[in-house]
XYZ file of C-alpha atoms in Angstrom:
88
model
C 120.470 74.163 55.530
C 117.382 75.535 56.844
C 113.762 74.746 55.689
C 111.549 77.408 53.967
C 109.001 78.938 56.408
C 107.481 82.270 54.915
C 108.099 83.529 58.528
C 111.687 82.774 58.670
C 112.098 85.340 54.982
C 109.955 87.297 56.495
C 112.214 87.556 59.406
C 115.195 88.493 56.163
C 116.753 91.507 56.040
C 118.366 91.083 52.525
C 117.536 87.756 50.128
C 120.486 85.534 49.802
C 122.282 85.540 46.530
C 121.450 81.600 46.369
C 119.957 79.093 46.993
C 120.364 75.323 47.232
C 118.303 72.558 47.042
C 118.330 68.872 47.121
C 115.445 67.231 45.207
C 113.826 64.418 46.517
C 110.168 61.880 45.683
C 108.497 63.737 48.526
C 109.873 67.557 48.512
C 110.525 67.952 44.499
C 107.056 69.596 43.490
C 107.461 71.940 47.075
C 111.084 73.204 46.439
C 110.090 73.444 42.627
C 106.696 74.429 43.374
C 105.950 76.498 46.752
C 109.430 77.486 47.365
C 110.366 78.278 44.266
C 108.376 81.596 43.153
C 108.807 83.208 46.695
C 112.318 83.228 46.286
C 111.626 84.577 43.691
C 109.296 86.887 44.450
C 111.883 87.870 47.787
C 114.827 88.670 45.488
C 115.954 85.528 45.276
C 119.246 85.748 42.432
C 118.839 82.556 41.585
C 118.332 78.641 42.885
C 120.655 75.548 42.304
C 117.791 71.879 42.122
C 120.109 69.475 42.844
C 118.021 66.229 42.413
C 119.884 62.915 42.574
C 117.829 60.875 41.181
C 118.410 61.970 37.630
C 120.464 63.183 38.596
C 120.599 66.902 37.320
C 120.986 70.308 38.400
C 118.676 73.099 37.785
C 119.876 76.762 38.192
C 116.530 79.326 37.748
C 118.449 82.608 37.711
C 116.949 86.205 38.398
C 117.424 89.102 36.735
C 114.462 92.026 37.548
C 111.005 90.172 35.679
C 113.536 87.983 33.906
C 113.756 83.786 34.785
C 116.079 81.697 32.695
C 116.573 78.680 33.360
C 119.220 75.315 32.968
C 119.475 71.969 33.652
C 122.090 70.184 33.339
C 122.471 66.260 33.293
C 124.153 62.901 34.192
C 128.633 63.038 33.868
C 127.889 66.609 32.095
C 129.380 69.277 34.300
C 127.659 72.444 35.074
C 129.966 75.753 34.988
C 128.445 79.391 36.883
C 129.515 81.810 36.717
C 127.672 83.891 38.523
C 127.176 84.031 41.880
C 130.486 83.356 42.469
C 132.693 80.811 39.997
C 132.313 77.272 40.520
C 132.584 73.809 38.670
C 129.760 70.888 39.545
């Protein structure tokens, strides 16, 4: 688990397929507002943001110029097939 810094992103050779963030009241705006477009522009395939206060899981997925967003809340199961099969 790493804290993103623009310099860190520049050192990566290839973008990661998936980035996971754990949101808190002190980092929510930075994680979803500042870091999310950095990940997207760098070519990351998807970002999962876990909000333990809600509780919820939001997925942003990028495919070319298209962004899709999906949020699963409460006790509902989140089932993902990409980038690998997982149920949360």
